[in-house]
PDB file of C-alpha atoms in Angstrom:
ATOM      1  CA  MET A   1      -3.175  21.862 -21.114  1.00 77.00           C
ATOM      2  CA  ASN A   2      -4.432  19.993 -18.053  1.00 87.00           C
ATOM      3  CA  GLN A   3      -7.780  18.280 -18.472  1.00 90.00           C
ATOM      4  CA  SER A   4      -9.927  16.380 -16.048  1.00 90.00           C
ATOM      5  CA  HIS A   5     -13.520  15.204 -15.934  1.00 91.00           C
ATOM      6  CA  TRP A   6     -15.934  13.607 -13.488  1.00 94.00           C
ATOM      7  CA  THR A   7     -19.304  11.942 -13.874  1.00 93.00           C
ATOM      8  CA  TYR A   8     -21.866  13.058 -11.314  1.00 89.00           C
ATOM      9  CA  TRP A   9     -25.185  11.227 -10.855  1.00 88.00           C
ATOM     10  CA  ASP A  10     -27.925  13.288  -9.244  1.00 81.00           C
ATOM     11  CA  ASP A  11     -30.784  12.037  -7.049  1.00 76.00           C
ATOM     12  CA  TYR A  12     -32.977  11.438 -10.083  1.00 81.00           C
ATOM     13  CA  GLY A  13     -30.473   9.166 -11.843  1.00 85.00           C
ATOM     14  CA  ARG A  14     -29.392  11.770 -14.372  1.00 90.00           C
ATOM     15  CA  GLN A  15     -25.774  11.835 -15.447  1.00 93.00           C
ATOM     16  CA  HIS A  16     -23.785  15.081 -15.471  1.00 93.00           C
ATOM     17  CA  VAL A  17     -20.288  15.195 -16.943  1.00 94.00           C
ATOM     18  CA  VAL A  18     -18.185  17.927 -15.343  1.00 94.00           C
ATOM     19  CA  GLY A  19     -14.879  18.751 -16.993  1.00 94.00           C
ATOM     20  CA  ILE A  20     -12.102  21.282 -16.643  1.00 94.00           C
ATOM     21  CA  LEU A  21      -9.501  22.682 -18.979  1.00 93.00           C
ATOM     22  CA  HIS A  22      -6.560  24.436 -17.348  1.00 93.00           C
ATOM     23  CA  GLY A  23      -3.754  25.999 -19.355  1.00 89.00           C
ATOM     24  CA  ALA A  24      -0.405  25.041 -17.839  1.00 76.00           C
ATOM     25  CA  ASP A  25       1.359  28.212 -18.964  1.00 84.00           C
ATOM     26  CA  SER A  26      -1.439  30.784 -19.146  1.00 88.00           C
ATOM     27  CA  GLY A  27      -3.361  29.527 -16.105  1.00 88.00           C
ATOM     28  CA  HIS A  28      -6.705  30.040 -17.841  1.00 93.00           C
ATOM     29  CA  LEU A  29      -9.356  27.755 -16.341  1.00 93.00           C
ATOM     30  CA  VAL A  30     -12.655  26.671 -17.910  1.00 94.00           C
ATOM     31  CA  VAL A  31     -15.189  24.485 -16.094  1.00 94.00           C
ATOM     32  CA  HIS A  32     -17.991  22.934 -18.116  1.00 94.00           C
ATOM     33  CA  CYS A  33     -20.937  20.675 -17.309  1.00 93.00           C
ATOM     34  CA  ASN A  34     -22.699  18.702 -20.031  1.00 92.00           C
ATOM     35  CA  SER A  35     -20.821  20.769 -22.641  1.00 88.00           C
ATOM     36  CA  LYS A  36     -22.049  24.071 -21.170  1.00 93.00           C
ATOM     37  CA  VAL A  37     -19.495  26.483 -19.722  1.00 94.00           C
ATOM     38  CA  MET A  38     -20.086  26.952 -15.991  1.00 91.00           C
ATOM     39  CA  LEU A  39     -17.225  29.313 -15.151  1.00 92.00           C
ATOM     40  CA  VAL A  40     -14.095  30.867 -16.568  1.00 94.00           C
ATOM     41  CA  ASP A  41     -11.135  32.259 -14.623  1.00 93.00           C
ATOM     42  CA  PHE A  42      -7.908  33.700 -15.953  1.00 94.00           C
ATOM     43  CA  ASN A  43      -4.330  33.407 -14.681  1.00 91.00           C
ATOM     44  CA  VAL A  44      -4.987  30.694 -12.074  1.00 89.00           C
ATOM     45  CA  GLN A  45      -1.507  29.924 -10.772  1.00 88.00           C
ATOM     46  CA  GLU A  46      -2.318  29.413  -7.066  1.00 90.00           C
ATOM     47  CA  SER A  47      -4.667  27.106  -5.162  1.00 92.00           C
ATOM     48  CA  LYS A  48      -8.318  28.130  -5.363  1.00 93.00           C
ATOM     49  CA  THR A  49     -11.812  26.829  -4.638  1.00 94.00           C
ATOM     50  CA  TYR A  50     -14.791  27.390  -6.922  1.00 94.00           C
ATOM     51  CA  SER A  51     -18.481  26.817  -6.230  1.00 90.00           C
ATOM     52  CA  PHE A  52     -21.246  26.204  -8.747  1.00 89.00           C
ATOM     53  CA  CYS A  53     -24.618  24.473  -8.817  1.00 86.00           C
ATOM     54  CA  ILE A  54     -25.721  21.387 -10.690  1.00 86.00           C
ATOM     55  CA  ASP A  55     -29.505  21.340 -10.368  1.00 80.00           C
ATOM     56  CA  GLU A  56     -30.061  22.032  -6.650  1.00 77.00           C
ATOM     57  CA  HIS A  57     -26.682  20.656  -5.500  1.00 81.00           C
ATOM     58  CA  LEU A  58     -23.773  22.907  -4.580  1.00 84.00           C
ATOM     59  CA  CYS A  59     -20.545  21.556  -6.081  1.00 88.00           C
ATOM     60  CA  LYS A  60     -17.079  22.628  -4.989  1.00 92.00           C
ATOM     61  CA  LEU A  61     -14.045  22.374  -7.225  1.00 93.00           C
ATOM     62  CA  LYS A  62     -10.658  22.592  -5.502  1.00 94.00           C
ATOM     63  CA  VAL A  63      -7.664  23.501  -7.643  1.00 92.00           C
ATOM     64  CA  SER A  64      -4.441  22.867  -5.726  1.00 91.00           C
ATOM     65  CA  ASN A  65      -1.001  23.953  -6.850  1.00 89.00           C
ATOM     66  CA  LYS A  66       1.478  21.379  -5.581  1.00 85.00           C
ATOM     67  CA  SER A  67       5.146  20.937  -6.356  1.00 82.00           C
ATOM     68  CA  ALA A  68       4.378  18.143  -8.848  1.00 81.00           C
ATOM     69  CA  GLY A  69       1.743  20.247 -10.624  1.00 85.00           C
ATOM     70  CA  PHE A  70      -1.924  21.031 -10.269  1.00 89.00           C
ATOM     71  CA  THR A  71      -4.425  18.612  -8.722  1.00 91.00           C
ATOM     72  CA  TYR A  72      -8.197  18.870  -9.015  1.00 92.00           C
ATOM     73  CA  GLU A  73     -10.975  17.636  -6.706  1.00 93.00           C
ATOM     74  CA  LEU A  74     -14.718  17.863  -7.214  1.00 92.00           C
ATOM     75  CA  GLY A  75     -17.143  17.367  -4.330  1.00 90.00           C
ATOM     76  CA  VAL A  76     -20.751  18.058  -3.387  1.00 85.00           C
ATOM     77  CA  ASP A  77     -21.520  20.047  -0.242  1.00 80.00           C
ATOM     78  CA  GLU A  78     -24.178  18.031   1.615  1.00 73.00           C
ATOM     79  CA  ASN A  79     -24.270  20.208   4.760  1.00 73.00           C
ATOM     80  CA  LEU A  80     -26.521  23.028   3.634  1.00 72.00           C
ATOM     81  CA  ASN A  81     -29.673  24.335   5.256  1.00 72.00           C
ATOM     82  CA  THR A  82     -31.701  24.491   2.064  1.00 73.00           C
ATOM     83  CA  PRO A  83     -35.163  22.906   1.810  1.00 77.00           C
ATOM     84  CA  VAL A  84     -33.859  20.168  -0.499  1.00 73.00           C
ATOM     85  CA  TYR A  85     -31.109  19.066   1.887  1.00 75.00           C
ATOM     86  CA  LEU A  86     -33.363  19.331   4.934  1.00 79.00           C
ATOM     87  CA  HIS A  87     -35.915  17.100   3.191  1.00 82.00           C
ATOM     88  CA  LYS A  88     -33.182  14.579   2.301  1.00 79.00           C
ATOM     89  CA  LYS A  89     -32.007  14.493   5.928  1.00 83.00           C
ATOM     90  CA  LYS A  90     -35.586  14.004   7.146  1.00 88.00           C
ATOM     91  CA  GLU A  91     -36.117  11.132   4.682  1.00 89.00           C
ATOM     92  CA  ALA A  92     -32.822   9.499   5.684  1.00 88.00           C
ATOM     93  CA  ARG A  93     -33.793   9.720   9.359  1.00 92.00           C
ATOM     94  CA  LYS A  94     -37.209   8.185   8.591  1.00 93.00           C
ATOM     95  CA  PHE A  95     -35.649   5.256   6.701  1.00 94.00           C
ATOM     96  CA  PHE A  96     -33.159   4.717   9.548  1.00 94.00           C
ATOM     97  CA  TYR A  97     -36.012   4.409  12.058  1.00 94.00           C
ATOM     98  CA  GLN A  98     -37.844   2.044   9.708  1.00 95.00           C
ATOM     99  CA  LYS A  99     -34.779  -0.217   9.548  1.00 96.00           C
ATOM    100  CA  ILE A 100     -34.444  -0.215  13.337  1.00 96.00           C
ATOM    101  CA  GLY A 101     -38.168  -0.994  13.720  1.00 95.00           C
ATOM    102  CA  SER A 102     -37.932  -3.887  11.251  1.00 96.00           C
ATOM    103  CA  MET A 103     -34.956  -5.360  13.098  1.00 97.00           C
ATOM    104  CA  VAL A 104     -36.734  -5.093  16.471  1.00 96.00           C
ATOM    105  CA  ALA A 105     -39.850  -6.748  15.016  1.00 96.00           C
ATOM    106  CA  ALA A 106     -37.830  -9.610  13.498  1.00 96.00           C
ATOM    107  CA  ILE A 107     -35.938 -10.223  16.750  1.00 96.00           C
ATOM    108  CA  SER A 108     -39.203 -10.125  18.733  1.00 96.00           C
ATOM    109  CA  ILE A 109     -40.765 -12.728  16.428  1.00 96.00           C
ATOM    110  CA  LEU A 110     -37.711 -14.984  16.775  1.00 96.00           C
ATOM    111  CA  ILE A 111     -37.803 -14.715  20.571  1.00 95.00           C
ATOM    112  CA  PHE A 112     -41.559 -15.419  20.589  1.00 94.00           C
ATOM    113  CA  VAL A 113     -41.107 -18.515  18.400  1.00 93.00           C
ATOM    114  CA  ALA A 114     -38.221 -19.717  20.586  1.00 91.00           C
ATOM    115  CA  LEU A 115     -40.365 -19.336  23.729  1.00 90.00           C
ATOM    116  CA  ILE A 116     -43.284 -21.196  22.124  1.00 89.00           C
ATOM    117  CA  LEU A 117     -41.006 -24.046  21.038  1.00 88.00           C
ATOM    118  CA  GLN A 118     -39.430 -24.200  24.499  1.00 87.00           C
ATOM    119  CA  SER A 119     -42.846 -24.538  26.160  1.00 86.00           C
ATOM    120  CA  PHE A 120     -43.549 -27.676  24.086  1.00 82.00           C
ATOM    121  CA  LYS A 121     -40.856 -29.845  25.583  1.00 72.00           C
ATOM    122  CA  PHE A 122     -40.610 -32.999  23.600  1.00 60.00           C
TER     123      PHE A 122
END
């Protein structure tokens, strides 16, 4: 029996433990999150991708059948056009512009101070 688990932290700082159980011989696959079953699939012998949601985030589980055995990858799809993701992109853009503005202000102050000091030649 193949087992794997991941710890996923959402935007609110909550921890979610995602785990899988995959029977090597039978191919039965169970995916659970925080001890609740998210999905069940039978006779999984080939590579497959599964999607499920944790809160408002779309998670993708990739099950790959390689010559050395099965490998498992869990990821979060950040490129969705849902209101939550659009708001996150807008906030990230706003914070980026704030950082740029702060840097420009700091450089301007340094240049101003340098010019003032240069005008007072000792």
